[in-house]
CSV table of C-alpha atoms in Angstrom, one decimal:
chain,number,residue,atom,x,y,z
A,1389,MET,CA,205.7,171.6,93.0
A,1390,ALA,CA,203.0,172.9,95.5
A,1391,GLU,CA,201.1,171.0,97.5
A,1392,TRP,CA,197.6,173.1,96.8
A,1393,THR,CA,195.4,171.7,93.9
A,1394,SER,CA,193.1,175.0,93.7
A,1395,VAL,CA,192.8,178.7,94.7
A,1396,THR,CA,190.2,180.1,97.4
A,1397,GLY,CA,190.3,184.0,96.7
A,1398,ALA,CA,189.7,186.4,99.6
A,1399,ALA,CA,186.3,187.6,98.4
A,1400,GLN,CA,185.0,184.0,97.7
A,1401,LEU,CA,186.3,182.8,101.3
A,1402,ALA,CA,184.7,186.0,102.7
A,1403,ARG,CA,181.3,185.2,101.2
A,1404,LEU,CA,181.6,181.4,102.3
A,1405,LEU,CA,182.1,182.6,106.0
A,1406,ALA,CA,179.6,185.1,105.7
A,1407,SER,CA,176.8,182.0,105.0
A,1408,GLN,CA,177.8,180.5,108.3
A,1409,SER,CA,177.3,184.0,110.3
A,1410,TRP,CA,180.9,183.0,111.5
A,1411,GLN,CA,181.4,186.5,113.3
A,1412,THR,CA,177.8,185.9,115.6
A,1413,ARG,CA,178.4,182.0,116.3
A,1414,THR,CA,178.3,181.5,120.1
A,1415,GLY,CA,180.2,178.8,122.2
A,1416,PRO,CA,179.3,176.9,125.4
A,1417,GLY,CA,177.2,178.9,127.8
A,1418,GLY,CA,176.3,181.4,125.2
A,1419,ARG,CA,179.5,183.2,125.2
A,1420,ARG,CA,180.9,184.5,122.1
A,1421,PRO,CA,184.6,183.2,121.5
A,1422,PRO,CA,187.4,185.2,120.5
A,1423,ALA,CA,187.4,186.6,116.7
A,1424,TYR,CA,190.3,184.3,115.8
A,1425,ARG,CA,188.8,181.4,117.3
A,1426,ALA,CA,185.4,182.1,115.2
A,1427,LEU,CA,187.2,183.0,111.9
A,1428,ALA,CA,189.3,179.3,112.8
A,1429,ASP,CA,186.0,177.5,113.4
A,1430,GLY,CA,184.5,178.9,110.4
A,1431,VAL,CA,187.0,177.5,108.0
A,1432,ARG,CA,187.3,174.3,109.8
A,1433,LEU,CA,183.9,173.8,109.5
A,1434,LEU,CA,183.8,174.7,105.9
A,1435,VAL,CA,186.6,172.3,105.4
A,1436,LEU,CA,184.5,169.5,106.9
A,1437,GLU,CA,181.2,170.1,105.2
A,1438,GLY,CA,183.4,170.0,102.0
A,1439,ARG,CA,182.4,173.6,101.0
A,1440,LEU,CA,185.8,174.6,101.2
A,1441,PRO,CA,188.2,171.9,99.4
A,1442,VAL,CA,190.9,170.1,100.8
A,1443,ALA,CA,194.4,171.1,99.3
A,1444,ALA,CA,192.9,174.7,98.5
A,1445,ARG,CA,195.2,177.5,98.8
A,1446,LEU,CA,193.9,180.2,101.1
A,1447,PRO,CA,194.4,183.9,100.6
A,1448,ALA,CA,197.1,185.8,102.2
A,1449,GLU,CA,196.7,187.2,105.8
A,1450,ARG,CA,196.4,190.6,104.7
A,1451,GLU,CA,194.1,190.1,101.8
A,1452,LEU,CA,191.7,188.2,103.9
A,1453,ALA,CA,191.8,190.6,106.7
A,1454,LEU,CA,190.8,193.3,104.3
A,1455,ALA,CA,188.2,191.1,103.1
A,1456,LEU,CA,186.5,190.2,106.3
A,1457,ALA,CA,187.2,193.8,107.8
A,1458,VAL,CA,189.3,192.4,110.8
A,1459,SER,CA,192.8,193.2,111.8
A,1460,ARG,CA,195.7,191.2,110.1
A,1461,THR,CA,196.9,189.8,113.5
A,1462,THR,CA,193.3,188.0,113.7
A,1463,VAL,CA,193.8,186.1,110.5
A,1464,ALA,CA,197.3,185.0,111.6
A,1465,ALA,CA,196.2,183.9,114.8
A,1466,ALA,CA,193.3,181.7,113.1
A,1467,TYR,CA,195.7,180.4,110.6
A,1468,GLU,CA,198.1,179.3,113.3
A,1469,ALA,CA,195.1,177.5,115.2
A,1470,LEU,CA,194.2,176.0,112.0
A,1471,ARG,CA,197.8,174.8,111.3
A,1472,SER,CA,197.9,173.3,114.8
A,1473,GLU,CA,194.8,171.5,114.8
A,1474,GLY,CA,196.1,170.1,111.3
A,1475,PHE,CA,193.4,171.6,109.3
A,1476,LEU,CA,196.1,174.0,107.4
A,1477,ALA,CA,199.6,173.0,106.1
A,1478,SER,CA,201.9,176.1,105.0
A,1479,ARG,CA,205.4,176.1,103.3
A,1480,ARG,CA,207.6,179.1,102.6
A,1481,GLY,CA,207.1,180.4,99.3
A,1482,ALA,CA,204.2,178.3,98.6
A,1483,GLY,CA,201.5,179.8,101.0
A,1484,SER,CA,198.9,178.1,103.4
A,1485,TRP,CA,196.6,175.6,102.0
A,1486,THR,CA,193.6,173.4,103.6
A,1487,ALA,CA,194.1,169.8,105.1
A,1488,VAL,CA,192.7,167.6,107.4
A,1489,PRO,CA,194.3,166.2,110.6
A,1490,ALA,CA,197.2,163.6,110.3
A,1491,GLY,CA,196.8,160.2,112.2
A,1492,ASN,CA,193.1,160.5,111.9
A,1493,PRO,CA,192.1,159.1,108.5
A,1494,LEU,CA,188.6,159.1,107.3
A,1495,PRO,CA,186.9,156.6,105.4
A,1496,ALA,CA,187.1,157.2,101.8
A,1497,ARG,CA,185.0,154.1,100.4
A,1498,GLY,CA,181.3,152.9,100.9
A,1499,LEU,CA,179.5,149.9,101.8
A,1500,GLU,CA,179.5,146.7,100.0
A,1501,PRO,CA,176.1,145.2,99.2
A,1502,LEU,CA,174.4,142.7,101.9
A,1503,PRO,CA,174.6,139.4,100.9
A,1504,PRO,CA,170.9,138.2,100.4
A,1505,GLU,CA,171.1,135.8,103.4
A,1506,ALA,CA,171.7,139.2,105.6
A,1507,LEU,CA,168.9,141.2,104.3
A,1508,GLY,CA,166.4,140.3,107.2
A,1509,ALA,CA,168.8,141.1,110.0
A,1510,LEU,CA,169.7,144.8,108.4
A,1511,ILE,CA,168.0,147.6,106.7
A,1512,ASP,CA,170.7,148.3,103.8
A,1513,LEU,CA,170.8,151.9,102.7
A,1514,GLY,CA,174.6,151.2,101.4
A,1515,CYS,CA,173.4,150.7,97.8
A,1516,ALA,CA,171.5,153.1,95.7
A,1517,SER,CA,169.8,150.3,93.5
A,1518,LEU,CA,166.4,148.8,93.4
A,1519,PRO,CA,165.0,145.4,92.7
A,1520,ALA,CA,164.6,144.3,88.9
A,1521,PRO,CA,161.5,145.7,87.2
A,1522,GLU,CA,159.4,142.7,86.3
A,1523,PRO,CA,158.3,141.2,84.1
A,1524,TRP,CA,160.6,143.2,81.8
A,1525,LEU,CA,164.1,141.8,83.2
A,1526,THR,CA,162.7,138.2,82.3
A,1527,ARG,CA,161.1,139.3,79.0
A,1528,ALA,CA,164.5,140.8,78.1
A,1529,VAL,CA,166.6,137.8,78.9
A,1530,THR,CA,164.1,135.3,77.1
A,1531,GLY,CA,164.2,138.0,74.2
A,1532,ALA,CA,168.3,137.7,74.2
A,1533,LEU,CA,168.3,133.9,74.1
A,1534,GLU,CA,166.0,134.0,71.1
A,1535,SER,CA,168.4,136.5,69.3
A,1536,LEU,CA,171.5,134.5,70.7
A,1537,PRO,CA,171.9,131.6,68.0
A,1538,PRO,CA,173.8,133.9,65.1
A,1539,TYR,CA,176.0,135.2,68.1
A,1540,ALA,CA,177.2,131.7,68.9
A,1541,MET,CA,178.4,130.9,65.9
A,1542,THR,CA,181.1,133.7,66.0
A,1543,HIS,CA,184.2,133.9,68.7
A,1544,GLY,CA,181.7,136.2,71.0
A,1545,ASP,CA,184.5,138.9,71.2
A,1546,TYR,CA,182.9,142.4,70.2
A,1547,PRO,CA,185.4,145.1,71.7
A,1548,ALA,CA,183.4,148.2,70.5
A,1549,GLY,CA,180.1,146.2,71.5
A,1550,LEU,CA,177.6,144.5,69.4
A,1551,PRO,CA,176.7,146.6,66.2
A,1552,ASP,CA,172.9,146.3,66.7
A,1553,LEU,CA,173.2,147.8,70.1
A,1554,ARG,CA,175.8,150.3,69.1
A,1555,ALA,CA,173.5,151.8,66.5
A,1556,THR,CA,170.4,151.8,68.9
A,1557,LEU,CA,172.4,153.7,71.0
A,1558,ALA,CA,173.4,156.0,68.5
A,1559,GLU,CA,170.1,156.3,67.3
A,1560,ARG,CA,168.6,157.3,70.8
A,1561,TYR,CA,171.0,160.2,71.0
A,1562,THR,CA,170.1,161.3,67.5
A,1563,ARG,CA,166.6,161.4,68.5
A,1564,LEU,CA,167.3,163.8,71.0
A,1565,GLY,CA,168.7,166.1,68.6
A,1566,ILE,CA,172.2,165.0,69.1
A,1567,PRO,CA,173.6,163.4,65.7
A,1568,THR,CA,175.2,160.4,66.5
A,1569,MET,CA,177.3,157.3,64.5
A,1570,PRO,CA,177.3,154.1,65.9
A,1571,GLU,CA,181.0,154.9,65.3
A,1572,GLN,CA,180.7,157.0,68.4
A,1573,ILE,CA,179.6,154.6,70.7
A,1574,MET,CA,181.5,151.8,72.8
A,1575,VAL,CA,179.6,149.5,74.9
A,1576,THR,CA,181.0,148.8,78.2
A,1577,THR,CA,181.0,146.5,81.3
A,1578,GLY,CA,178.8,149.0,83.1
A,1579,ALA,CA,179.6,152.7,83.7
A,1580,MET,CA,182.7,151.7,86.0
A,1581,GLY,CA,184.1,150.0,83.2
A,1582,ALA,CA,183.6,153.2,81.2
A,1583,ILE,CA,184.9,155.6,83.3
A,1584,ASP,CA,188.2,153.1,84.3
A,1585,ALA,CA,188.8,152.9,80.3
A,1586,ILE,CA,188.6,156.8,79.9
A,1587,CYS,CA,190.9,157.6,83.2
A,1588,HIS,CA,193.6,155.2,82.2
A,1589,LEU,CA,193.4,156.6,78.7
A,1590,PHE,CA,193.3,160.2,79.4
A,1591,ALA,CA,194.5,160.5,82.8
A,1592,PRO,CA,197.7,158.2,84.0
A,1593,GLN,CA,199.1,157.9,87.0
A,1594,GLY,CA,200.1,161.4,88.8
A,1595,GLU,CA,197.4,163.5,86.3
A,1596,ARG,CA,194.8,165.9,87.9
A,1597,ILE,CA,191.2,165.1,87.7
A,1598,ALA,CA,188.4,167.8,88.9
A,1599,VAL,CA,185.5,166.2,90.6
A,1600,GLU,CA,182.6,167.5,92.2
A,1601,SER,CA,182.4,167.8,95.6
A,1602,PRO,CA,180.8,165.7,97.1
A,1603,SER,CA,180.9,162.8,94.3
A,1604,TYR,CA,180.2,159.4,93.8
A,1605,ALA,CA,182.3,157.2,96.0
A,1606,ASN,CA,183.3,154.2,93.7
A,1607,ILE,CA,184.2,156.8,91.1
A,1608,LEU,CA,186.5,158.5,93.5
A,1609,GLN,CA,188.1,155.4,94.7
A,1610,LEU,CA,188.7,154.2,91.1
A,1611,MET,CA,190.4,157.3,90.4
A,1612,ARG,CA,192.4,157.1,93.6
A,1613,GLU,CA,193.6,153.5,92.4
A,1614,ALA,CA,194.8,154.5,89.0
A,1615,GLY,CA,196.8,157.1,90.8
A,1616,ALA,CA,194.9,160.3,90.0
A,1617,ARG,CA,195.4,163.6,91.8
A,1618,LEU,CA,191.7,164.5,92.6
A,1619,VAL,CA,190.6,168.3,92.8
A,1620,PRO,CA,187.5,168.8,94.5
A,1621,VAL,CA,185.1,171.6,93.4
A,1622,ALA,CA,182.3,172.2,96.0
A,1623,MET,CA,178.5,172.1,94.6
A,1624,ALA,CA,176.4,175.0,94.6
A,1625,ASP,CA,173.8,174.9,97.4
A,1626,GLN,CA,170.5,174.0,97.6
A,1627,LEU,CA,170.4,171.7,94.9
A,1628,ARG,CA,171.1,174.3,92.3
A,1629,GLY,CA,174.2,172.4,90.4
A,1630,TRP,CA,177.5,173.8,89.7
A,1631,ASP,CA,179.1,176.6,91.1
A,1632,LEU,CA,180.9,178.0,87.9
A,1633,ASP,CA,182.8,180.5,89.3
A,1634,ARG,CA,184.7,177.7,91.3
A,1635,TRP,CA,184.5,175.5,88.3
A,1636,ARG,CA,186.2,178.3,85.9
A,1637,GLN,CA,188.8,178.7,88.8
A,1638,VAL,CA,189.9,175.4,89.0
A,1639,LEU,CA,189.9,174.5,85.4
A,1640,ARG,CA,192.4,177.7,84.8
A,1641,ASP,CA,194.3,177.1,87.9
A,1642,ALA,CA,194.6,173.7,88.2
A,1643,ALA,CA,194.7,172.7,84.7
A,1644,PRO,CA,193.1,169.1,85.1
A,1645,ARG,CA,193.2,166.4,82.2
A,1646,LEU,CA,190.0,165.3,83.2
A,1647,ALA,CA,186.6,166.7,84.8
A,1648,TYR,CA,184.1,164.0,86.1
A,1649,VAL,CA,180.5,165.5,86.5
A,1650,VAL,CA,177.3,164.1,87.1
A,1651,ALA,CA,175.0,166.9,85.6
A,1652,ASP,CA,171.4,165.1,86.1
A,1653,PHE,CA,170.4,164.0,89.5
A,1654,HIS,CA,173.8,164.0,90.9
A,1655,ASN,CA,174.7,161.2,93.1
A,1656,PRO,CA,174.8,162.1,96.1
A,1657,THR,CA,173.1,165.2,96.2
A,1658,GLY,CA,170.6,164.9,93.5
A,1659,ALA,CA,171.5,168.3,92.0
A,1660,LEU,CA,170.2,169.1,88.6
A,1661,ALA,CA,172.5,171.5,86.4
A,1662,ASP,CA,170.5,173.7,84.2
A,1663,GLU,CA,171.0,174.6,80.2
A,1664,GLU,CA,173.3,177.5,81.1
A,1665,GLN,CA,175.2,175.7,83.6
A,1666,ARG,CA,176.1,172.9,81.2
A,1667,ARG,CA,176.9,175.6,78.3
A,1668,ALA,CA,179.3,177.2,80.8
A,1669,LEU,CA,180.8,174.3,81.6
A,1670,VAL,CA,181.6,172.9,78.5
A,1671,GLU,CA,182.9,176.3,77.4
A,1672,ALA,CA,185.2,176.5,80.5
A,1673,ALA,CA,186.7,173.1,79.8
A,1674,ARG,CA,187.0,173.7,76.4
A,1675,SER,CA,189.0,176.8,77.1
A,1676,ALA,CA,191.1,175.0,79.6
A,1677,GLY,CA,191.9,171.8,77.4
A,1678,THR,CA,190.4,169.6,79.9
A,1679,VAL,CA,188.2,166.6,78.9
A,1680,LEU,CA,184.8,166.5,80.6
A,1681,VAL,CA,183.5,163.0,81.5
A,1682,VAL,CA,179.7,163.3,82.0
A,1683,ASP,CA,177.9,160.5,84.0
A,1684,GLU,CA,174.7,160.1,82.7
A,1685,THR,CA,173.3,157.0,84.7
A,1686,MET,CA,170.7,159.1,86.7
A,1687,THR,CA,169.3,161.0,83.7
A,1688,GLU,CA,166.2,159.2,83.0
A,1689,LEU,CA,165.1,159.0,86.6
A,1690,ALA,CA,163.2,162.2,86.9
A,1691,LEU,CA,161.0,161.7,89.5
A,1692,ASP,CA,158.8,165.2,89.7
A,1693,PRO,CA,155.8,165.0,87.2
A,1694,GLU,CA,156.9,168.0,85.4
A,1695,LEU,CA,160.3,166.5,84.6
A,1696,ALA,CA,159.0,163.1,83.4
A,1697,PRO,CA,159.2,162.1,79.8
A,1698,ALA,CA,155.9,162.8,77.6
A,1699,PRO,CA,154.4,159.9,75.7
A,1700,ASP,CA,155.8,161.4,72.7
A,1701,GLY,CA,159.7,161.3,74.4
A,1702,THR,CA,159.7,164.9,75.1
A,1703,SER,CA,161.0,166.3,78.4
A,1704,ALA,CA,161.5,169.2,80.4
A,1705,LEU,CA,164.9,168.3,81.7
A,1706,PRO,CA,168.0,170.6,80.3
A,1707,ARG,CA,169.5,169.2,76.9
A,1708,ARG,CA,172.4,166.6,77.3
A,1709,VAL,CA,175.7,168.1,78.1
A,1710,CYS,CA,177.2,166.9,74.9
A,1711,ALA,CA,174.5,168.9,73.0
A,1712,PHE,CA,176.7,171.7,73.6
A,1713,ASP,CA,179.7,170.3,72.1
A,1714,PRO,CA,178.7,169.2,68.5
A,1715,ALA,CA,182.3,168.9,67.4
A,1716,GLY,CA,183.2,166.0,70.3
A,1717,SER,CA,186.2,167.6,71.0
A,1718,THR,CA,185.6,168.2,74.8
A,1719,VAL,CA,182.6,165.9,76.3
A,1720,ILE,CA,182.9,162.5,76.8
A,1721,THR,CA,179.4,160.8,77.6
A,1722,VAL,CA,178.6,157.8,80.0
A,1723,GLY,CA,175.8,156.1,80.3
A,1724,SER,CA,174.5,153.0,81.8
A,1725,ALA,CA,171.5,150.5,82.4
A,1726,SER,CA,172.4,150.0,85.9
A,1727,LYS,CA,170.2,152.7,87.8
A,1728,ALA,CA,167.4,153.0,85.2
A,1729,PHE,CA,166.8,149.4,85.0
A,1730,TRP,CA,168.7,147.2,87.2
A,1731,ALA,CA,172.3,146.8,88.9
A,1732,GLY,CA,172.6,143.2,87.9
A,1733,MET,CA,172.8,144.4,84.1
A,1734,ARG,CA,176.1,145.4,83.7
A,1735,ILE,CA,175.8,147.2,80.6
A,1736,GLY,CA,177.3,150.7,79.9
A,1737,TRP,CA,178.4,152.4,77.3
A,1738,VAL,CA,180.7,155.6,75.9
A,1739,ARG,CA,179.7,158.3,73.5
A,1740,ALA,CA,182.7,160.1,72.1
A,1741,ALA,CA,184.2,161.4,69.2
A,1742,PRO,CA,185.2,158.2,66.7
A,1743,ASP,CA,188.9,158.7,67.2
A,1744,VAL,CA,188.3,158.7,71.0
A,1745,ILE,CA,186.4,155.7,70.5
A,1746,ARG,CA,189.0,153.7,68.4
A,1747,ARG,CA,191.5,154.5,71.0
A,1748,LEU,CA,189.3,153.5,73.9
A,1749,VAL,CA,188.5,150.1,71.8
A,1750,SER,CA,192.3,149.6,71.0
A,1751,ALA,CA,193.5,150.0,74.6
A,1752,ARG,CA,190.6,147.6,75.8
A,1753,ALA,CA,192.6,144.6,74.1
A,1754,TYR,CA,194.7,144.5,77.4
A,1755,ALA,CA,191.6,144.8,79.9
A,1756,ASP,CA,188.3,142.9,79.6
A,1757,LEU,CA,188.3,142.5,75.7
A,1758,GLY,CA,184.5,142.8,75.4
A,1759,THR,CA,181.2,143.1,77.4
A,1760,PRO,CA,179.1,139.7,77.7
A,1761,VAL,CA,177.1,139.2,74.4
A,1762,LEU,CA,174.0,137.9,76.3
A,1763,GLU,CA,173.3,140.8,78.4
A,1764,GLN,CA,174.2,143.4,75.5
A,1765,LEU,CA,171.1,141.5,73.6
A,1766,ALA,CA,168.9,141.8,76.6
A,1767,VAL,CA,169.6,145.5,76.7
A,1768,HIS,CA,169.2,145.8,72.7
A,1769,TRP,CA,165.8,144.0,73.0
A,1770,LEU,CA,164.9,146.6,75.7
A,1771,LEU,CA,165.9,149.6,73.6
A,1772,SER,CA,164.6,148.5,70.4
A,1773,GLY,CA,161.1,146.9,71.5
A,1774,GLY,CA,159.7,149.6,73.6
A,1775,GLY,CA,160.0,147.7,76.8
A,1776,TRP,CA,162.9,150.2,78.0
A,1777,GLU,CA,160.4,152.9,78.7
A,1778,GLU,CA,157.8,150.8,80.6
A,1779,ALA,CA,160.3,149.3,82.5
A,1780,VAL,CA,161.9,152.8,83.4
A,1781,ARG,CA,158.6,154.3,84.1
A,1782,LEU,CA,157.7,151.6,86.7
A,1783,ARG,CA,161.2,152.4,88.1
A,1784,ARG,CA,160.4,156.1,88.2
A,1785,ASP,CA,157.1,155.3,90.1
A,1786,GLN,CA,158.7,153.0,92.8
A,1787,ALA,CA,161.6,155.4,93.1
A,1788,ARG,CA,159.3,158.6,93.6
A,1789,GLU,CA,157.0,157.0,96.3
A,1790,ASN,CA,160.1,155.6,98.2
A,1791,ARG,CA,161.5,159.0,98.1
A,1792,ASP,CA,158.3,160.6,99.5
A,1793,THR,CA,158.2,158.0,102.3
A,1794,LEU,CA,161.5,158.2,103.2
A,1795,VAL,CA,161.2,162.1,103.5
A,1796,THR,CA,158.4,162.0,105.8
A,1797,ALA,CA,159.5,159.3,107.9
A,1798,VAL,CA,163.0,161.2,108.6
A,1799,ARG,CA,161.5,164.5,108.9
A,1800,ARG,CA,159.1,162.8,111.6
A,1801,GLU,CA,161.8,160.8,113.3
A,1802,LEU,CA,164.7,163.4,113.2
A,1803,PRO,CA,163.4,166.7,113.0
A,1804,ASP,CA,167.1,168.6,113.3
A,1805,TRP,CA,168.3,166.8,110.2
A,1806,SER,CA,168.1,168.9,107.3
A,1807,PHE,CA,168.0,168.2,103.5
A,1808,GLU,CA,166.9,169.1,100.1
A,1809,VAL,CA,164.5,166.9,98.6
A,1810,PRO,CA,165.8,165.9,94.9
A,1811,ARG,CA,163.6,166.1,91.9
A,1812,GLY,CA,165.2,163.0,90.6
A,1813,GLY,CA,167.7,160.2,91.1
A,1814,LEU,CA,168.0,157.7,93.9
A,1815,THR,CA,169.4,159.4,96.6
A,1816,LEU,CA,169.0,162.1,99.7
A,1817,TRP,CA,172.0,164.0,100.9
A,1818,VAL,CA,171.6,164.6,104.6
A,1819,ARG,CA,173.0,166.9,107.2
A,1820,THR,CA,172.8,165.2,110.5
A,1821,GLY,CA,172.1,168.1,112.9
A,1822,GLY,CA,176.0,168.4,114.1
A,1823,LEU,CA,176.4,164.6,114.4
A,1824,SER,CA,179.3,162.7,112.8
A,1825,GLY,CA,178.2,160.8,109.9
A,1826,SER,CA,181.0,158.2,110.5
A,1827,ARG,CA,179.8,157.6,114.1
A,1828,ILE,CA,176.4,157.5,112.8
A,1829,ALA,CA,177.3,154.7,110.2
A,1830,ALA,CA,179.2,153.0,112.6
A,1831,LEU,CA,176.7,152.6,115.3
A,1832,GLY,CA,174.0,152.0,112.8
A,1833,GLU,CA,174.6,148.3,112.4
A,1834,GLN,CA,174.1,148.2,116.2
A,1835,VAL,CA,170.7,148.9,115.8
A,1836,GLY,CA,170.1,147.4,112.6
A,1837,ILE,CA,170.8,149.6,109.7
A,1838,ARG,CA,173.7,150.2,107.4
A,1839,VAL,CA,174.1,153.9,105.8
A,1840,PRO,CA,177.1,155.4,104.4
A,1841,SER,CA,178.7,158.3,106.0
A,1842,GLY,CA,179.4,161.4,104.2
A,1843,PRO,CA,182.9,161.3,104.2
A,1844,ARG,CA,183.2,158.3,101.6
A,1845,PHE,CA,181.7,161.0,99.0
A,1846,GLY,CA,184.3,163.5,99.6
A,1847,VAL,CA,188.1,164.0,99.0
A,1848,ASP,CA,190.5,163.8,102.1
A,1849,GLY,CA,187.7,163.7,104.9
A,1850,ALA,CA,185.2,166.3,104.0
A,1851,PHE,CA,181.3,166.0,104.7
A,1852,GLU,CA,181.8,164.3,108.1
A,1853,GLY,CA,178.0,166.1,109.0
A,1854,TYR,CA,176.4,164.4,106.4
A,1855,VAL,CA,175.0,160.9,105.5
A,1856,ARG,CA,173.6,159.6,101.9
A,1857,LEU,CA,170.2,157.8,102.0
A,1858,PRO,CA,168.9,156.2,99.0
A,1859,PHE,CA,165.3,155.7,98.1
A,1860,THR,CA,165.6,151.9,97.8
A,1861,VAL,CA,163.2,151.2,100.6
A,1862,GLY,CA,159.7,152.2,101.2
A,1863,GLY,CA,156.3,151.6,102.9
A,1864,ALA,CA,156.8,150.3,106.4
A,1865,VAL,CA,160.5,149.4,105.7
A,1866,ALA,CA,161.3,153.3,105.3
A,1867,ASP,CA,159.5,154.1,108.3
A,1868,GLU,CA,161.5,151.4,110.3
A,1869,ALA,CA,164.8,153.0,108.7
A,1870,ALA,CA,164.0,156.2,110.0
A,1871,VAL,CA,163.5,154.9,113.4
A,1872,ARG,CA,166.5,152.9,113.6
A,1873,LEU,CA,168.6,155.9,112.3
A,1874,ALA,CA,166.8,158.1,115.3
A,1875,ALA,CA,168.2,155.2,117.5
A,1876,ALA,CA,171.7,155.8,116.2
A,1877,ALA,CA,171.8,159.3,116.4
A,1878,ARG,CA,171.1,158.9,120.0
A,1879,LEU,CA,173.9,156.3,120.6
A,1880,VAL,CA,176.0,159.2,119.0
A,1881,ARG,CA,174.6,162.0,121.3
A,1882,ASP,CA,175.1,159.4,124.4
A,1883,GLY,CA,178.8,158.6,123.5
A,1884,VAL,CA,178.3,155.2,122.9
A,1885,ARG,CA,181.7,153.8,121.3
A,1886,GLY,CA,181.1,151.7,118.1
A,1887,GLY,CA,183.2,150.0,115.4
A,1888,ALA,CA,184.6,151.8,112.3
A,1889,GLU,CA,183.4,151.3,109.2
A,1890,SER,CA,185.1,148.7,106.9
A,1891,PRO,CA,187.7,150.5,104.7
A,1892,ARG,CA,187.4,147.8,101.8
A,1893,SER,CA,184.0,148.3,101.0
A,1894,VAL,CA,182.3,149.6,98.3
A,1895,VAL,CA,179.1,151.7,97.3
A,1896,ALA,CA,176.5,151.9,94.7
């Protein structure tokens, strides 16, 4: 079996290289490097930035030479340089595909949340989670306790979730114009529990799963530990959602069993896929026989006023991805209360065809049996009593203020760092001006800030030149966070050595 998992055509690679102006790059002293060296450096940078996936088969030397209007000797020399540096692997009969250097493992996980007692020592930008929106948490728990007695008279195991909560979630989808029955809903222990169950059912060990590149660090690690073979698909530039040409190619060539996407305010980039992209991706997945898992945990966090829901519930956001799959044969939707409400409320859900829900519920008997009743009752109280909309509105206001403060502070303290300001979600995806994101993360704790590096959100070491900054702090704390990031950047430029990031942590 070939070691590559996707294919990059000559014309596509030529376009990617042209966006970098690879032929006009200069080296030290302003001198222009040889053509083969400039080409090798261009491909290497595309791999490190994640714009060219790892394990992507590259075009043959002759094809790329024609597309770039250079000699075949130039391409052959560039490929040889990439092989010697560990960024290209080849095998007779299988071609050449992108790689990362052996012996230099880059971190693949994120940052564990700081314990409360350590919060005074470090500014924690590891987790994209905000404090609970009070008084709504207290009111929800109080309402749950009042509703608990009838359930306490039962065994308490509800593998599919409490019937009332399933009905309420189904009704919310129906009000969005997506007819849904309670039999199409399973309540889970957070979105992670939902996706874990889906992966075990649809993608047993060794199956391919297509993922956005970059993608949510915890989900990537969950899939790795489940034994999946991840196939990265680069995002479109400037928060424009998905690159449909790449998606169609990967779905056709790699034939993944599952594909995992975040259409609304993608974590970490904040990208928002438009309706046409959603329709096209569903059609491509259906044609390829791929099950499309859509993570909606950020959907309600529209921060720009024109996208926020109106009082009558209408919204300018694109329709949900499952709206383009009326038969329910292709799309599985995952939602959660963790991002929109509070991370401590570990309630998630799956919307899928009834037969898929039955299979997930049946398989659950060998995992966690069910989700805590009290927390389900609290979420049901919020969703059915009107408190959810008020709590999420408060959450959006806080995240918007934090976003704007953090953006201003980073632009002031780190003017050479670049990013697109997302219209929603909780994260800012930042290019670090040519510095190593892993080094910034490692040295950041020395100056009092914790931040996850870009490679944690990629497959096999991509995105070394990025960090993720969540909108979890505001005001003076956001200003100080930018000051400390600038201090960490100076340490990197000065060549100060720092400890590596922990390989056993998680990121929210």
